[in-house]
Amino acid sequence: MMGQVRTISGDLLPGATVDVWQANGQGRYDVEQPDVQPEGNGRGMFTTDEEGKFWFRTVVPGSYRIPMDGPVGTLLTLVGRTSILPAHIHFLIEAAGCRSLTTQVFFAGDPYLDSDPEFMVREELVREFQTIESPVKARKFGMHAPFRQLTFDLVLETDADHTSLSSP
Ligand SMILES: [Fe+2]
């Protein structure tokens, strides 16, 4: 998983904090399985390099079912929607002088993209895996070839952008 953080006007954002959390390959978060997963599994905090880039190695998270025993479940049942969320990775990005951004990336080809019960899926948040065959590139990232790579660039609004956007 890799990406670059920049501003709307294209300035790179070195030193930005990229806070990431995701379910494991079976669609379960560490906090749901304290006896199975080590604390902090599927979570990471990264700082972008001088080009605003970050990368990390992970597993592809599984999709998961949201709890159906509360009012949300009742509502979903009434409107006939599935309770399965398409697989995703959460991001919270923060950089000095910018507004923080909370978002998530989804994966092209996920069978649940069109039935997302939370209506979070948008085309611009769906990315396609690239398959990397190069053993040299695999070694660089501590992987075995072939492996899958996903790029998710993130654009932050600066405080100045926000002031100008909200001016009459
Ligand atoms: Fe999630």
mmCIF file with all atom_site columns, N, CA and C in Angstrom, residues 2 4 6 16 20 41 49 55 61 70 73 82 87 103 112 129 131 139 144 147-149 163:
data_model
loop_
_atom_site.group_PDB
_atom_site.id
_atom_site.type_symbol
_atom_site.label_atom_id
_atom_site.label_alt_id
_atom_site.label_comp_id
_atom_site.label_asym_id
_atom_site.label_entity_id
_atom_site.label_seq_id
_atom_site.pdbx_PDB_ins_code
_atom_site.Cartn_x
_atom_site.Cartn_y
_atom_site.Cartn_z
_atom_site.occupancy
_atom_site.B_iso_or_equiv
_atom_site.pdbx_formal_charge
_atom_site.auth_seq_id
_atom_site.auth_comp_id
_atom_site.auth_asym_id
_atom_site.auth_atom_id
_atom_site.pdbx_PDB_model_num
ATOM 1  N N  . MET A 1 2   ? 0.672   2.115   -0.928 1.00 0.00 ? 2   MET A N  1
ATOM 2  C CA . MET A 1 2   ? 1.516   3.308   -0.965 1.00 0.00 ? 2   MET A CA 1
ATOM 3  C C  . MET A 1 2   ? 0.721   4.505   -1.432 1.00 0.00 ? 2   MET A C  1
ATOM 4  N N  . GLN A 1 4   ? 0.854   9.200   -1.789 1.00 0.00 ? 4   GLN A N  1
ATOM 5  C CA . GLN A 1 4   ? 1.528   10.483  -1.635 1.00 0.00 ? 4   GLN A CA 1
ATOM 6  C C  . GLN A 1 4   ? 0.498   11.473  -1.111 1.00 0.00 ? 4   GLN A C  1
ATOM 7  N N  . ARG A 1 6   ? -0.576  15.379  -0.592 1.00 0.00 ? 6   ARG A N  1
ATOM 8  C CA . ARG A 1 6   ? -0.313  16.737  -1.092 1.00 0.00 ? 6   ARG A CA 1
ATOM 9  C C  . ARG A 1 6   ? -1.515  17.635  -0.869 1.00 0.00 ? 6   ARG A C  1
ATOM 10 N N  . ALA A 1 16  ? 3.662   14.628  7.096  1.00 0.00 ? 16  ALA A N  1
ATOM 11 C CA . ALA A 1 16  ? 2.241   14.420  7.415  1.00 0.00 ? 16  ALA A CA 1
ATOM 12 C C  . ALA A 1 16  ? 2.093   13.092  8.159  1.00 0.00 ? 16  ALA A C  1
ATOM 13 N N  . VAL A 1 20  ? -3.586  4.648   10.096 1.00 0.00 ? 20  VAL A N  1
ATOM 14 C CA . VAL A 1 20  ? -4.278  3.640   9.297  1.00 0.00 ? 20  VAL A CA 1
ATOM 15 C C  . VAL A 1 20  ? -4.840  2.562   10.202 1.00 0.00 ? 20  VAL A C  1
ATOM 16 N N  . ASN A 1 41  ? -3.019  -4.990  16.074 1.00 0.00 ? 41  ASN A N  1
ATOM 17 C CA . ASN A 1 41  ? -2.930  -5.663  14.777 1.00 0.00 ? 41  ASN A CA 1
ATOM 18 C C  . ASN A 1 41  ? -3.780  -4.915  13.759 1.00 0.00 ? 41  ASN A C  1
ATOM 19 N N  . ASP A 1 49  ? 7.504   10.956  3.849  1.00 0.00 ? 49  ASP A N  1
ATOM 20 C CA . ASP A 1 49  ? 8.904   11.330  3.644  1.00 0.00 ? 49  ASP A CA 1
ATOM 21 C C  . ASP A 1 49  ? 8.993   12.706  2.975  1.00 0.00 ? 49  ASP A C  1
ATOM 22 N N  . TRP A 1 55  ? 4.447   4.327   2.657  1.00 0.00 ? 55  TRP A N  1
ATOM 23 C CA . TRP A 1 55  ? 4.104   2.977   2.215  1.00 0.00 ? 55  TRP A CA 1
ATOM 24 C C  . TRP A 1 55  ? 4.098   2.055   3.410  1.00 0.00 ? 55  TRP A C  1
ATOM 25 N N  . PRO A 1 61  ? -7.568  -6.668  3.628  1.00 0.00 ? 61  PRO A N  1
ATOM 26 C CA . PRO A 1 61  ? -8.609  -6.932  4.640  1.00 0.00 ? 61  PRO A CA 1
ATOM 27 C C  . PRO A 1 61  ? -9.810  -7.640  4.017  1.00 0.00 ? 61  PRO A C  1
ATOM 28 N N  . GLY A 1 70  ? -29.230 -4.287  16.396 1.00 0.00 ? 70  GLY A N  1
ATOM 29 C CA . GLY A 1 70  ? -29.680 -2.986  16.899 1.00 0.00 ? 70  GLY A CA 1
ATOM 30 C C  . GLY A 1 70  ? -30.585 -2.300  15.890 1.00 0.00 ? 70  GLY A C  1
ATOM 31 N N  . GLY A 1 73  ? -29.593 -2.583  12.209 1.00 0.00 ? 73  GLY A N  1
ATOM 32 C CA . GLY A 1 73  ? -29.975 -3.867  11.621 1.00 0.00 ? 73  GLY A CA 1
ATOM 33 C C  . GLY A 1 73  ? -31.445 -3.888  11.225 1.00 0.00 ? 73  GLY A C  1
ATOM 34 N N  . THR A 1 82  ? -28.161 -5.337  2.224  1.00 0.00 ? 82  THR A N  1
ATOM 35 C CA . THR A 1 82  ? -27.235 -6.276  2.844  1.00 0.00 ? 82  THR A CA 1
ATOM 36 C C  . THR A 1 82  ? -26.533 -5.592  4.024  1.00 0.00 ? 82  THR A C  1
ATOM 37 N N  . ALA A 1 87  ? -14.761 -4.583  1.618  1.00 0.00 ? 87  ALA A N  1
ATOM 38 C CA . ALA A 1 87  ? -13.462 -4.477  2.301  1.00 0.00 ? 87  ALA A CA 1
ATOM 39 C C  . ALA A 1 87  ? -12.887 -3.076  2.110  1.00 0.00 ? 87  ALA A C  1
ATOM 40 N N  . THR A 1 103 ? -10.802 9.184   5.711  1.00 0.00 ? 103 THR A N  1
ATOM 41 C CA . THR A 1 103 ? -11.362 8.573   4.512  1.00 0.00 ? 103 THR A CA 1
ATOM 42 C C  . THR A 1 103 ? -11.080 7.081   4.525  1.00 0.00 ? 103 THR A C  1
ATOM 43 N N  . TYR A 1 112 ? -19.078 -6.533  -2.987 1.00 0.00 ? 112 TYR A N  1
ATOM 44 C CA . TYR A 1 112 ? -20.040 -5.775  -2.161 1.00 0.00 ? 112 TYR A CA 1
ATOM 45 C C  . TYR A 1 112 ? -19.987 -4.261  -2.406 1.00 0.00 ? 112 TYR A C  1
ATOM 46 N N  . PHE A 1 129 ? -5.870  -3.142  -7.638 1.00 0.00 ? 129 PHE A N  1
ATOM 47 C CA . PHE A 1 129 ? -4.572  -3.732  -7.310 1.00 0.00 ? 129 PHE A CA 1
ATOM 48 C C  . PHE A 1 129 ? -3.755  -3.898  -8.580 1.00 0.00 ? 129 PHE A C  1
ATOM 49 N N  . THR A 1 131 ? -0.557  -6.135  -9.945 1.00 0.00 ? 131 THR A N  1
ATOM 50 C CA . THR A 1 131 ? 0.249   -7.293  -9.563 1.00 0.00 ? 131 THR A CA 1
ATOM 51 C C  . THR A 1 131 ? 1.694   -7.032  -9.964 1.00 0.00 ? 131 THR A C  1
ATOM 52 N N  . ARG A 1 139 ? 11.839  -7.604  -3.253 1.00 0.00 ? 139 ARG A N  1
ATOM 53 C CA . ARG A 1 139 ? 12.890  -7.548  -2.224 1.00 0.00 ? 139 ARG A CA 1
ATOM 54 C C  . ARG A 1 139 ? 12.935  -6.177  -1.555 1.00 0.00 ? 139 ARG A C  1
ATOM 55 N N  . HIS A 1 144 ? 7.560   -11.286 -1.244 1.00 0.00 ? 144 HIS A N  1
ATOM 56 C CA . HIS A 1 144 ? 7.890   -12.305 -2.240 1.00 0.00 ? 144 HIS A CA 1
ATOM 57 C C  . HIS A 1 144 ? 7.087   -12.003 -3.490 1.00 0.00 ? 144 HIS A C  1
ATOM 58 N N  . PHE A 1 147 ? 3.400   -9.964  -5.820 1.00 0.00 ? 147 PHE A N  1
ATOM 59 C CA . PHE A 1 147 ? 2.598   -9.399  -4.734 1.00 0.00 ? 147 PHE A CA 1
ATOM 60 C C  . PHE A 1 147 ? 1.693   -8.320  -5.306 1.00 0.00 ? 147 PHE A C  1
ATOM 61 N N  . ARG A 1 148 ? 0.729   -7.914  -4.521 1.00 0.00 ? 148 ARG A N  1
ATOM 62 C CA . ARG A 1 148 ? -0.215  -6.907  -4.983 1.00 0.00 ? 148 ARG A CA 1
ATOM 63 C C  . ARG A 1 148 ? 0.131   -5.545  -4.400 1.00 0.00 ? 148 ARG A C  1
ATOM 64 N N  . GLN A 1 149 ? -0.016  -4.539  -5.232 1.00 0.00 ? 149 GLN A N  1
ATOM 65 C CA . GLN A 1 149 ? 0.296   -3.167  -4.810 1.00 0.00 ? 149 GLN A CA 1
ATOM 66 C C  . GLN A 1 149 ? -0.919  -2.284  -5.056 1.00 0.00 ? 149 GLN A C  1
ATOM 67 N N  . THR A 1 163 ? -10.340 28.839  4.159  1.00 0.00 ? 163 THR A N  1
ATOM 68 C CA . THR A 1 163 ? -10.778 30.224  4.351  1.00 0.00 ? 163 THR A CA 1
ATOM 69 C C  . THR A 1 163 ? -11.323 30.777  3.038  1.00 0.00 ? 163 THR A C  1
#
